[in-house]
Coordinates of C-alpha atoms in Angstrom, one line a residue:
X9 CA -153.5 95.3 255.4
X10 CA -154.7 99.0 254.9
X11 CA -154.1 101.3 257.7
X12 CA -156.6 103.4 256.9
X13 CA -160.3 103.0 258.4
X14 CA -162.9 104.6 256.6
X15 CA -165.5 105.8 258.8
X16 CA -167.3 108.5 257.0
X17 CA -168.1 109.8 253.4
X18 CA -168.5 113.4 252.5
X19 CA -170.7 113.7 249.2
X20 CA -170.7 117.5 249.1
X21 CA -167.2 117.8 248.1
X22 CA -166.6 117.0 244.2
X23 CA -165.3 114.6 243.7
X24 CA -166.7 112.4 246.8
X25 CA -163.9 111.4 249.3
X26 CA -163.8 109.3 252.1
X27 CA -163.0 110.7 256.1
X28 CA -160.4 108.0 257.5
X29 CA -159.3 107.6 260.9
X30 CA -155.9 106.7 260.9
X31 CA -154.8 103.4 263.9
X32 CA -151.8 105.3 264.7
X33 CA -153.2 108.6 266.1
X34 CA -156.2 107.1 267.7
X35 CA -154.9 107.0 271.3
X36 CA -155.0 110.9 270.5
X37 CA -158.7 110.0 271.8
X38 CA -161.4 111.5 270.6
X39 CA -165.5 112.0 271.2
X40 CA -169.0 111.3 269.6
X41 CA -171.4 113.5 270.5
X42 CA -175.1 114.3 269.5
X43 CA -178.6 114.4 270.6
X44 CA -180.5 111.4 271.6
X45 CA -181.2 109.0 268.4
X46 CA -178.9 111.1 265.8
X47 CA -176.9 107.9 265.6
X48 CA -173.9 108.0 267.7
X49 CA -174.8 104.6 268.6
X50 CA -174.0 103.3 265.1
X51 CA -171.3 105.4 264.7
X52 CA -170.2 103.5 267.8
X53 CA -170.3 100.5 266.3
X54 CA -168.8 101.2 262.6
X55 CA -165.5 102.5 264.4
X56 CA -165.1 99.4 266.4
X57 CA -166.0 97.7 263.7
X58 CA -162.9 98.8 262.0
X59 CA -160.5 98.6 264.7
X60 CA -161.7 95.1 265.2
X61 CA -161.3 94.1 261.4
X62 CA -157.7 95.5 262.2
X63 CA -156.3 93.3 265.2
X64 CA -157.5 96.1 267.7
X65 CA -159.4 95.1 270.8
X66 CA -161.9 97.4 272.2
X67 CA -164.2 97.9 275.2
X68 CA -167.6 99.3 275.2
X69 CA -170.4 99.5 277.6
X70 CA -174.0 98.8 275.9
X71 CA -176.2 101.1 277.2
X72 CA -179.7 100.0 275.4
X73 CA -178.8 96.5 274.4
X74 CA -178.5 97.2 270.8
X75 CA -174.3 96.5 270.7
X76 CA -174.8 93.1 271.3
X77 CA -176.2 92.9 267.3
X78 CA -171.9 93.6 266.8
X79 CA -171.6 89.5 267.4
X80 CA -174.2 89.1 264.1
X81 CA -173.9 89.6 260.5
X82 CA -175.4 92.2 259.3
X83 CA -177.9 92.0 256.0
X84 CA -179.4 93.6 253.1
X85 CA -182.6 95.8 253.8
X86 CA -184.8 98.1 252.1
X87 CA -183.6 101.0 254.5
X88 CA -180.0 99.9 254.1
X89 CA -180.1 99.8 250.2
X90 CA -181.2 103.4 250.6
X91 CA -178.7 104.4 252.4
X92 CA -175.9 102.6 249.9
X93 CA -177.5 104.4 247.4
X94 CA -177.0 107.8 249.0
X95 CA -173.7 107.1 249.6
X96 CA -172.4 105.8 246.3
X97 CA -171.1 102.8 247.5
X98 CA -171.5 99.1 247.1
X99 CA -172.9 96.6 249.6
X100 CA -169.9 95.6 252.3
X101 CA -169.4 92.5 253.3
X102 CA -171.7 91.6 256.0
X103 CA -169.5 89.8 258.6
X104 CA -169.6 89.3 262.7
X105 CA -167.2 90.3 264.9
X106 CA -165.5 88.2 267.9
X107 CA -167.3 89.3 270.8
X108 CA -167.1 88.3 274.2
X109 CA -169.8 89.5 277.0
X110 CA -169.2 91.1 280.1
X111 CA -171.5 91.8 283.0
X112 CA -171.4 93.2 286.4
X113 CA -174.2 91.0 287.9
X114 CA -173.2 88.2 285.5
X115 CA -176.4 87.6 284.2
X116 CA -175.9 88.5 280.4
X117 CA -172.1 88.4 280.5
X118 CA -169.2 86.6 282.2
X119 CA -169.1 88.3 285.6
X120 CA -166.4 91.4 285.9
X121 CA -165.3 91.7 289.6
X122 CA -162.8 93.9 291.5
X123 CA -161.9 94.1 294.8
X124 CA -162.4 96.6 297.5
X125 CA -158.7 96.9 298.4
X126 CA -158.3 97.2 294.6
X127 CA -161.1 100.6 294.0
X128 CA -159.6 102.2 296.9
X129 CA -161.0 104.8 298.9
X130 CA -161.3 107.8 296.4
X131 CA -163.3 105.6 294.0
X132 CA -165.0 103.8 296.4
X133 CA -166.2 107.9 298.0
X134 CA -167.3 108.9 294.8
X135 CA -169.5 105.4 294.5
X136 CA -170.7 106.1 298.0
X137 CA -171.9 109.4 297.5
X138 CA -169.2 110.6 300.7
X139 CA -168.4 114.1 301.8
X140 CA -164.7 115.1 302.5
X141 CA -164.7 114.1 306.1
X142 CA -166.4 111.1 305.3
X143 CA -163.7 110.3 302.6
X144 CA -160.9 111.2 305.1
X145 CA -162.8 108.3 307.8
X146 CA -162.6 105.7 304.7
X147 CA -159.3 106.1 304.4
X148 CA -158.0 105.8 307.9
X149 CA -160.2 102.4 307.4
X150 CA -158.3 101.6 304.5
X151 CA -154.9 102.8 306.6
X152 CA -156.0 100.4 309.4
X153 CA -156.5 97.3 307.2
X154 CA -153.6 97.5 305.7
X155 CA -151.6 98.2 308.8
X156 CA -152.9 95.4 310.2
X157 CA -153.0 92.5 307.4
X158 CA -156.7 92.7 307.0
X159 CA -158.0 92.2 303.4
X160 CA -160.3 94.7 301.9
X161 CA -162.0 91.8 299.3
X162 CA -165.5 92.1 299.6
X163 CA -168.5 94.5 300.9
X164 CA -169.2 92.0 304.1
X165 CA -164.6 92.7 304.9
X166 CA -165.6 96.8 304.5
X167 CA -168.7 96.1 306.8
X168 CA -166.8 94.3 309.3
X169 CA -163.8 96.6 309.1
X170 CA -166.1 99.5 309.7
X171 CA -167.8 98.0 312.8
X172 CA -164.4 97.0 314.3
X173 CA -163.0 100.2 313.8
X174 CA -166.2 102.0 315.4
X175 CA -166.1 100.3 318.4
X176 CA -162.5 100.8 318.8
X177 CA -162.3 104.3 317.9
X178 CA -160.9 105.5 321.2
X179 CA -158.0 103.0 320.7
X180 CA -157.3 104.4 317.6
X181 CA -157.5 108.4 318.0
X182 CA -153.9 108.1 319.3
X183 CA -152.1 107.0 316.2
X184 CA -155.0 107.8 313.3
X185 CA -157.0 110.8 314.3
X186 CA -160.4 111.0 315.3
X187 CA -163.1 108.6 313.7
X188 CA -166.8 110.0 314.3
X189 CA -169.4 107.5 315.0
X190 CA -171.4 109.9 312.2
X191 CA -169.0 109.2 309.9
X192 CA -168.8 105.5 309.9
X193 CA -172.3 105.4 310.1
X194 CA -172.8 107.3 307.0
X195 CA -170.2 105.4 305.4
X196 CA -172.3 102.3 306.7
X197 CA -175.0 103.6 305.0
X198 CA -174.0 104.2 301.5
X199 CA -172.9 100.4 301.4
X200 CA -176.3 99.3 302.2
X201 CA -177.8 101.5 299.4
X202 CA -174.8 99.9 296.8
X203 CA -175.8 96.4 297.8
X204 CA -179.5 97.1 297.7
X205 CA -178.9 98.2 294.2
X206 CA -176.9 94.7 293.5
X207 CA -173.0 96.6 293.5
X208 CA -172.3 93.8 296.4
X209 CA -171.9 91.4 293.3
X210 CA -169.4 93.2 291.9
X211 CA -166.7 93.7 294.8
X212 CA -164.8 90.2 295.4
X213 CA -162.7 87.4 293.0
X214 CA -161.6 86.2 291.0
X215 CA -160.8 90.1 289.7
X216 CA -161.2 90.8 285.9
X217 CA -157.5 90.3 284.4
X218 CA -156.9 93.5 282.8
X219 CA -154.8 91.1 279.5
X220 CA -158.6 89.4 279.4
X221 CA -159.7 92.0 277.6
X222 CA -156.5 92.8 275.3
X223 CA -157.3 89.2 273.0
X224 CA -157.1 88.3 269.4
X225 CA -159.5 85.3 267.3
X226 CA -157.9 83.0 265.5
X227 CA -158.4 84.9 262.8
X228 CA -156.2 88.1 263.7
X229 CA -158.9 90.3 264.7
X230 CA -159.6 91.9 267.7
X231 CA -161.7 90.9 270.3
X232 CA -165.1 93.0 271.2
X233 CA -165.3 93.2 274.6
X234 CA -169.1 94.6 275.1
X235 CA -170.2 95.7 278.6
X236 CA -173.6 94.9 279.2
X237 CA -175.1 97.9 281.0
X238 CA -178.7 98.0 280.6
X239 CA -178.9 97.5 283.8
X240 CA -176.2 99.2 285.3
X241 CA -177.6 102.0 284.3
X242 CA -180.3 102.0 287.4
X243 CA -176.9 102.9 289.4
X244 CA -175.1 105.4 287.8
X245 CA -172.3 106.4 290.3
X246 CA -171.7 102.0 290.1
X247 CA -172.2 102.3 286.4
X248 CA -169.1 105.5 286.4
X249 CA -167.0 104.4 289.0
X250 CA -166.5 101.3 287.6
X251 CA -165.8 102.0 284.1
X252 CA -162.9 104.4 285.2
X253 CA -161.8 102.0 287.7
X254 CA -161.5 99.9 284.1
X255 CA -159.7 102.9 282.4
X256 CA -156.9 103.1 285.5
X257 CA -156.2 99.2 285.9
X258 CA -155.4 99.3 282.3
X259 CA -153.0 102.6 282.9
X260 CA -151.3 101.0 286.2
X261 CA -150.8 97.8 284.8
X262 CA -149.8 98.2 280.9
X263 CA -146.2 99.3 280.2
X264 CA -145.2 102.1 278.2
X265 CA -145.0 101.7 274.5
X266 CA -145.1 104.8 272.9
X267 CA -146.2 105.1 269.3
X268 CA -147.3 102.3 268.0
X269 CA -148.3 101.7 264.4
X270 CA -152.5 101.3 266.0
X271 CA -153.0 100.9 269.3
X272 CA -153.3 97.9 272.2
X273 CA -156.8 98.9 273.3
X274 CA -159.6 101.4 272.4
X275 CA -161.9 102.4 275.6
X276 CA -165.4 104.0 274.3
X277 CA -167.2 105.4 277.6
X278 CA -170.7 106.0 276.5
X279 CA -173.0 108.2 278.6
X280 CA -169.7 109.8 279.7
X281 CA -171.8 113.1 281.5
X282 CA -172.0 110.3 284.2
X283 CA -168.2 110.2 284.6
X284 CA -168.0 114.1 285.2
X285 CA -171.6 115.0 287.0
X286 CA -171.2 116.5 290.7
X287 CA -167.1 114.7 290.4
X288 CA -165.2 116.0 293.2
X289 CA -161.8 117.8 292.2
X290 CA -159.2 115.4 293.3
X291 CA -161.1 112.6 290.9
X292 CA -161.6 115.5 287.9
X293 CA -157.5 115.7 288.4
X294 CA -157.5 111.6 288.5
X295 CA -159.5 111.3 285.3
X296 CA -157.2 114.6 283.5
X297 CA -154.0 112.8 284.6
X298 CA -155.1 109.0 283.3
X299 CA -156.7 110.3 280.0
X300 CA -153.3 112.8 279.2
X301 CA -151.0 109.9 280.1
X302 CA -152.5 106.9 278.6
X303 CA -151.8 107.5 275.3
X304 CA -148.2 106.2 276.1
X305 CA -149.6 102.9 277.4
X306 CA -150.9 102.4 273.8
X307 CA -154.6 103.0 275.0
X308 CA -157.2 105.3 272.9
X309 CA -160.2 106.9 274.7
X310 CA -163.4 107.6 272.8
X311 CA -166.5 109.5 275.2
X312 CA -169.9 109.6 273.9
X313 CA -172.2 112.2 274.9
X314 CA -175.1 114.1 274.0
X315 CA -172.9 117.9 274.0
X316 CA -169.0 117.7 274.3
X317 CA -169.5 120.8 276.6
X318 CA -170.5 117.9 279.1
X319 CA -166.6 117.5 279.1
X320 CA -164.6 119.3 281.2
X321 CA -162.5 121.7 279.1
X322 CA -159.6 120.3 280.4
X323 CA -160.5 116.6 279.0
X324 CA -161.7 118.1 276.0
X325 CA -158.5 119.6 275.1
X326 CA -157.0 116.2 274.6
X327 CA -159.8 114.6 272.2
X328 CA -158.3 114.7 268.7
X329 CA -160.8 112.6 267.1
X330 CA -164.4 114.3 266.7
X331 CA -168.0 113.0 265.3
X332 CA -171.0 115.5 266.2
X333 CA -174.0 114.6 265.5
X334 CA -176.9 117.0 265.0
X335 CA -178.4 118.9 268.1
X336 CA -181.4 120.6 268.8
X337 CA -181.5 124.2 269.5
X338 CA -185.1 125.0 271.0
X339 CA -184.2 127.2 273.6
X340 CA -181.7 130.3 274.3
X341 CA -179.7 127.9 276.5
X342 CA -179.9 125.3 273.8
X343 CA -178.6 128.0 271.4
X344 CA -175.4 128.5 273.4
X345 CA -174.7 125.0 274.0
X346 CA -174.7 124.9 270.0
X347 CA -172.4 127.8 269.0
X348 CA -169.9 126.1 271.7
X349 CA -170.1 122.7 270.4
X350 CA -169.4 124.5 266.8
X351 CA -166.1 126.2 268.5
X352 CA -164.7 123.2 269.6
X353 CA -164.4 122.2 265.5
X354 CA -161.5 123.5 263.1
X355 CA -163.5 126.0 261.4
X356 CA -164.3 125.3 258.0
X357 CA -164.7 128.6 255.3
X358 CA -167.2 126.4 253.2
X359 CA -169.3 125.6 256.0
X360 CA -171.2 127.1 259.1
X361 CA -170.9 125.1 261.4
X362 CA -172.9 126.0 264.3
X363 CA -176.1 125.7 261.8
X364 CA -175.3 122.8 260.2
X365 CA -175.2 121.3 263.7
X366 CA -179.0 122.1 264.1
X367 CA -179.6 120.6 259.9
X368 CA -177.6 117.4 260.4
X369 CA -179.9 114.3 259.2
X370 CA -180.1 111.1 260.7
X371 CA -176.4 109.0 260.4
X372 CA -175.0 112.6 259.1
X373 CA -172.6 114.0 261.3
X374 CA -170.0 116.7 261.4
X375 CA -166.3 115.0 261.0
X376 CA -162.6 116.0 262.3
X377 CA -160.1 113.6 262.1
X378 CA -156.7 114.2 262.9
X379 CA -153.9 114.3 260.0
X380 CA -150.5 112.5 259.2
X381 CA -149.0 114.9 261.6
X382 CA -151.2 114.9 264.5
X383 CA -153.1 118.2 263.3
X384 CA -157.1 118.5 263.5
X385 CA -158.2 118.6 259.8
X386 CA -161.2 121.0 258.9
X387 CA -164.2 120.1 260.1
X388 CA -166.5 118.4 257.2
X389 CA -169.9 117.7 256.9
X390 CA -170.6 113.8 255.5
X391 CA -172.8 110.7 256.1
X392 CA -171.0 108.0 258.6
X393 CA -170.9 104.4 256.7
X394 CA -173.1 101.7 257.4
X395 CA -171.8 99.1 259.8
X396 CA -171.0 95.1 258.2
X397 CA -173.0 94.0 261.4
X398 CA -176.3 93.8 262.6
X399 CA -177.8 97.0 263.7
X400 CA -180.1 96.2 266.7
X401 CA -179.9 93.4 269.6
X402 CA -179.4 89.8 269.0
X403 CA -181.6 87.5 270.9
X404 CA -181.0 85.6 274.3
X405 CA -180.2 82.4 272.7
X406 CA -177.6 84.1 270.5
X407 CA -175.9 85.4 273.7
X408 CA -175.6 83.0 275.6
X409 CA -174.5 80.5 272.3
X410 CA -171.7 83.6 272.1
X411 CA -170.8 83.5 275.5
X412 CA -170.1 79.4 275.7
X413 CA -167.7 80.1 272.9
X414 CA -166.2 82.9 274.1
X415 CA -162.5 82.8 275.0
X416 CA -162.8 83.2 278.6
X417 CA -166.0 81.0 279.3
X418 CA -165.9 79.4 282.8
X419 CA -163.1 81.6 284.6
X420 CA -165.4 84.1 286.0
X421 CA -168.2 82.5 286.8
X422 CA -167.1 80.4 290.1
X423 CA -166.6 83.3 292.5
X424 CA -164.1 82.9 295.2
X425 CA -164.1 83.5 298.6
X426 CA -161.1 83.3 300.7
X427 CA -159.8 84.3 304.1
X428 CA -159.6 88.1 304.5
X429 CA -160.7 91.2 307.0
X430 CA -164.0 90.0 307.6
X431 CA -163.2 85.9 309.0
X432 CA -159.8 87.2 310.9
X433 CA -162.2 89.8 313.0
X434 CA -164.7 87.2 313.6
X435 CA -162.3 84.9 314.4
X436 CA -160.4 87.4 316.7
X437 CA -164.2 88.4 318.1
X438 CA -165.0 84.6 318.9
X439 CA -161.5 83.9 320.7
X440 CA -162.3 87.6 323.0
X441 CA -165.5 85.8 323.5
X442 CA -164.2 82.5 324.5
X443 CA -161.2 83.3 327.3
X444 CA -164.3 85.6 329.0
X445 CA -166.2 82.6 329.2
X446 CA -163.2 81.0 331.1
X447 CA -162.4 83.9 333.2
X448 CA -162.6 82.4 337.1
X449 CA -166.0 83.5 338.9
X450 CA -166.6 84.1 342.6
X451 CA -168.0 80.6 343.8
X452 CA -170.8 80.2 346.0
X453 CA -170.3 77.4 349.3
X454 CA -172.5 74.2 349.7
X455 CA -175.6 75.0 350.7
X456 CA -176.1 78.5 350.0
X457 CA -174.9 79.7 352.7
X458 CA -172.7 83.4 352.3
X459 CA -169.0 84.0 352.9
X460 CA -168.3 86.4 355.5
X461 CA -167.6 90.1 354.3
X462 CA -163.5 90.6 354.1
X463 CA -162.6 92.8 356.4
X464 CA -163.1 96.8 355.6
X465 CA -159.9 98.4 353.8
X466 CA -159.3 101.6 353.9
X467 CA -160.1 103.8 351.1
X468 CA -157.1 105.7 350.1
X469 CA -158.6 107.3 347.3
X470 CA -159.1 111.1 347.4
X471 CA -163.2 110.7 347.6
X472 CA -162.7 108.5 350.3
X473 CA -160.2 110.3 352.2
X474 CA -162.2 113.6 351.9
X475 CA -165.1 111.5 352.6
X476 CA -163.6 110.8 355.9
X477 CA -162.6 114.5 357.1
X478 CA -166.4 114.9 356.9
X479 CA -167.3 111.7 359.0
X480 CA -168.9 110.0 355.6
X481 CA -166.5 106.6 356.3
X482 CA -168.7 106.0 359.8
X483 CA -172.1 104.6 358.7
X484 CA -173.8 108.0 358.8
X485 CA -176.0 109.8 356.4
X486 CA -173.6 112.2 354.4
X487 CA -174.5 115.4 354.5
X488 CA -175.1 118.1 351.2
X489 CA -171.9 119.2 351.6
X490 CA -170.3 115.8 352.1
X491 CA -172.0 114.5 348.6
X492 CA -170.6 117.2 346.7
X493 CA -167.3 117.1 348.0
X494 CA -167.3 113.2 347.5
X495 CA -168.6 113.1 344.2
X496 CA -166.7 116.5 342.5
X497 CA -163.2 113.8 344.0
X498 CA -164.3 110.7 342.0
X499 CA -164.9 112.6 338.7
X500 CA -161.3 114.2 338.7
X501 CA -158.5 111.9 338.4
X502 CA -155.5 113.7 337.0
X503 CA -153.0 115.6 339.1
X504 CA -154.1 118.7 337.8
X505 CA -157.9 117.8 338.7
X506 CA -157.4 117.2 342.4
X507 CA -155.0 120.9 342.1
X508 CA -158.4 122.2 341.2
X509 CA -160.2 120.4 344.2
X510 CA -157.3 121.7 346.7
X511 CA -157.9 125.4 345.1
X512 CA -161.7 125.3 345.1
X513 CA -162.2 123.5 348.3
X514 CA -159.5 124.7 350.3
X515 CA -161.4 126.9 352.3
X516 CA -164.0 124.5 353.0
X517 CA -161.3 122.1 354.3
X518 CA -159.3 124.5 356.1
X519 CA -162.4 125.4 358.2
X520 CA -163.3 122.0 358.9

């Protein structure tokens, strides 16, 4: 088997050669970028195509629908024979690839669920939309959970462990810190908009097994795994937070393998400007760490984007492998975002990059590949290779025939709902509920009649003993003074309260 992929086809060099991604330095990550319908979409596809055709699982989310065509041959056309032509090369041959469905309302995949215990509180923030106080008050929740045995599975276990901890909030200042009634509610809040928008069908069990995804055919190739997130999309901060939640399962739970001949899994995050967009600095720093670190779990990372400059530099850094596809430059700020996208390439003497970017045709892109030895090779301009699937959506009947055969139909789609935070406080709030009900009450004789008033005690307490230096313990109207005295004694109850009465009310003592 030939460990070289063939992904593009420069035709301006002479004599025509092909641009090859090589399996072993693909979890060097990499990036396709280009304006909207330049073709990063196929591009997409004819590098997973590859990989696939390999033994290489990957995972992609489908943003328009048109990946699903991946799980259909492709065939002969009058646009594809042109673009054969142009290229020089003979028809492939059209084949399918294993493709199993995924989706997080599991409508047109097998549902993919994950618990709330399992997100966590920085996630969850981000997916919330919290501030930083309002992420310090979701984790004390989470602290409080997990101190006490309560499981975080599901949004109704956050709901409840939010109201619990609300109306407890005084018992917990002591040992937590303070918990603001503003701050739960707007944490409150933000889970009502995420179930409105359907997220609540995506927190619970069974939870996605991360090895689900890493699978083989029987034929040695690797799986497809397509996301399908058409729909997803109408909730972008879900649509983000879940897709890295995805990306850190697989680098806490896979063990380090170093460099491997091509690698376990290949991650494309498309509309990756989602991932980065208003991202708070602790989950930049998350997203730096996982994407420089899993490399060693045997994990590449493709982003697709419309500018790589929608990258953070320091994510950037790390993306060996690069496709950019042609952008527009209509205005000044355009113009800039051009001539840094051309910096980010190898330059190339034969080429200018940063207006070729602007000339690029449809399915040309600009290509950088990394070499034997791990170096960027010289960006070079060439037309990406037509995919062996079909290009475009298959229809329902097609999914859903793809989805009975598919290698984990029927584990997902029974969810699971077991005893956790949200029965043990209902539970706990029923049995409070129960021993008030049995509490003895003060019982009435036969016949209506009243019991006799117990006999007057006393009042030791300083409101009633100043109370009675004024005459207010006798039956007779108190007098102005005699109320404020009386009422400034109940409201202080500490030692150094009634030091304050002595100090501030000693004269009017002493003179009585």
């Amino acid at each position: 088997m030939s460990m070289l992929l063939p992904i593009a086809k420069n035709n301006a060099c002479q004599p025509p050669r092909m641009l090859d991604l090589l399996p072993a330095l693909v979890n060097r990550h990499g990036c396709i970028t280009g304006a909207t319908g330049t073709g990063k979409t196929v591009t997409l596809q004819v590098i997973a195509e590859a990989l696939s055709g390999i033994g290489v699982p990957v995972f992609m989310a489908d943003v328009k629908g048109d990946l699903s065509g991946m799980a259909k041959a492709g065939s002969m056309s009058e646009k594809m024979r042109g673009r054969l032509d142009v290229l020089g090369v003979e028809a492939p041959l059209w084949s399918a690839c294993p493709v199993t469905f995924w989706d997080v309302f599991g409508e047109a995949g097998h549902p993919v669920r994950a618990t709330i215990s399992d997100l966590g509180p920085l996630l969850l923030a981000r997916m919330l939309n919290l501030n930083d106080t309002q992420e310090g008050v979701l984790q004390l929740v989470f602290k409080i959970a997990d101190d006490n045995g309560l499981l975080l599975l599901d949004t109704k276990d956050l709901r409840s462990m939010l109201q619990h901890v609300g109306d407890n909030a005084a018992d917990f200042r002591t040992t937590y810190g303070n918990i603001s009634a503003a701050s739960i509610g707007a944490i409150q809040r933000g889970l009502v908009a995420v179930e409105q928008q359907g997220g609540d069908r995506f927190f619970g069990e069974p939870m996605l097994n991360i090895d689900d995804l890493l699978q083989t055919d029987a034929q040695g190739k690797g799986i497809v795994n397509i996301l399908a997130a058409d729909k997803l999309m109408n909730a972008p901060r879900l649509y983000a937070v879940f897709l890295l939640w995805l990306l850190s399962e697989l680098f806490e739970n896979l063990p380090e393998v170093g460099d491997l001949d091509k690698p376990k899994l290949v991650f494309f995050f498309d509309e990756a400007h989602l991932l980065f967009s208003e991202a708070p600095k602790p989950l930049l720093q998350k997203i730096e760490q996982v994407v420089r670190l899993i490399r060693s779990k045997g994990v590449g990372v493709f982003f697709i984007t419309q500018n790589p400059l929608d990258i953070p530099d320091t994510v950037l850094g790390q993306l060996g492998n690069r496709v950019q596809h042609a952008l527009r430059a209509y205005t000044p700020r355009d113009q800039k975002a051009v001539k840094a996208a051309a910096e980010t390439f190898r330059p190339n003497p034969a080429l200018d990059t940063a207006q070729v970017i602007t000339e690029l045709e449809l399915g040309e892109a600009l290509v950088s590949f990394l070499d034997e030895k791990g170096r960027p090779n010289m960006v070079e301009r060439a037309y990406i290779l037509p995919p062996v699937s079909q290009i475009g959506p298959i229809d329902l009947a097609e999914r859903q025939r793809a989805m009975a055969q598919s290698v984990v139909a029927g584990v997902y789609e029974q969810g699971v709902d077991r005893e956790s935070a949200h029965e043990l406080l209902a539970a706990r709030a029923a049995a409070a509920q129960q021993a008030d009900t049995r509490a003895p009450r003060a019982r009435t004789p036969a016949g209506g009649a009243r019991t006799q008033a117990p006999e007057s005690v006393p009042d030791t307490s300083l409101g009633g003993m100043l109370g009675g230096l004024f005459g207010g313990g006798n039956g007779k109207r108190q007098s102005p003074v005699e109320a404020m005295v009386k009422s400034a004694a109940r409201s202080i109850g500490s030692q150094v309260g009634r030091e304050i009465v002595r100090g501030v009310l000693g004269s009017i003592l002493k003179r009585r």
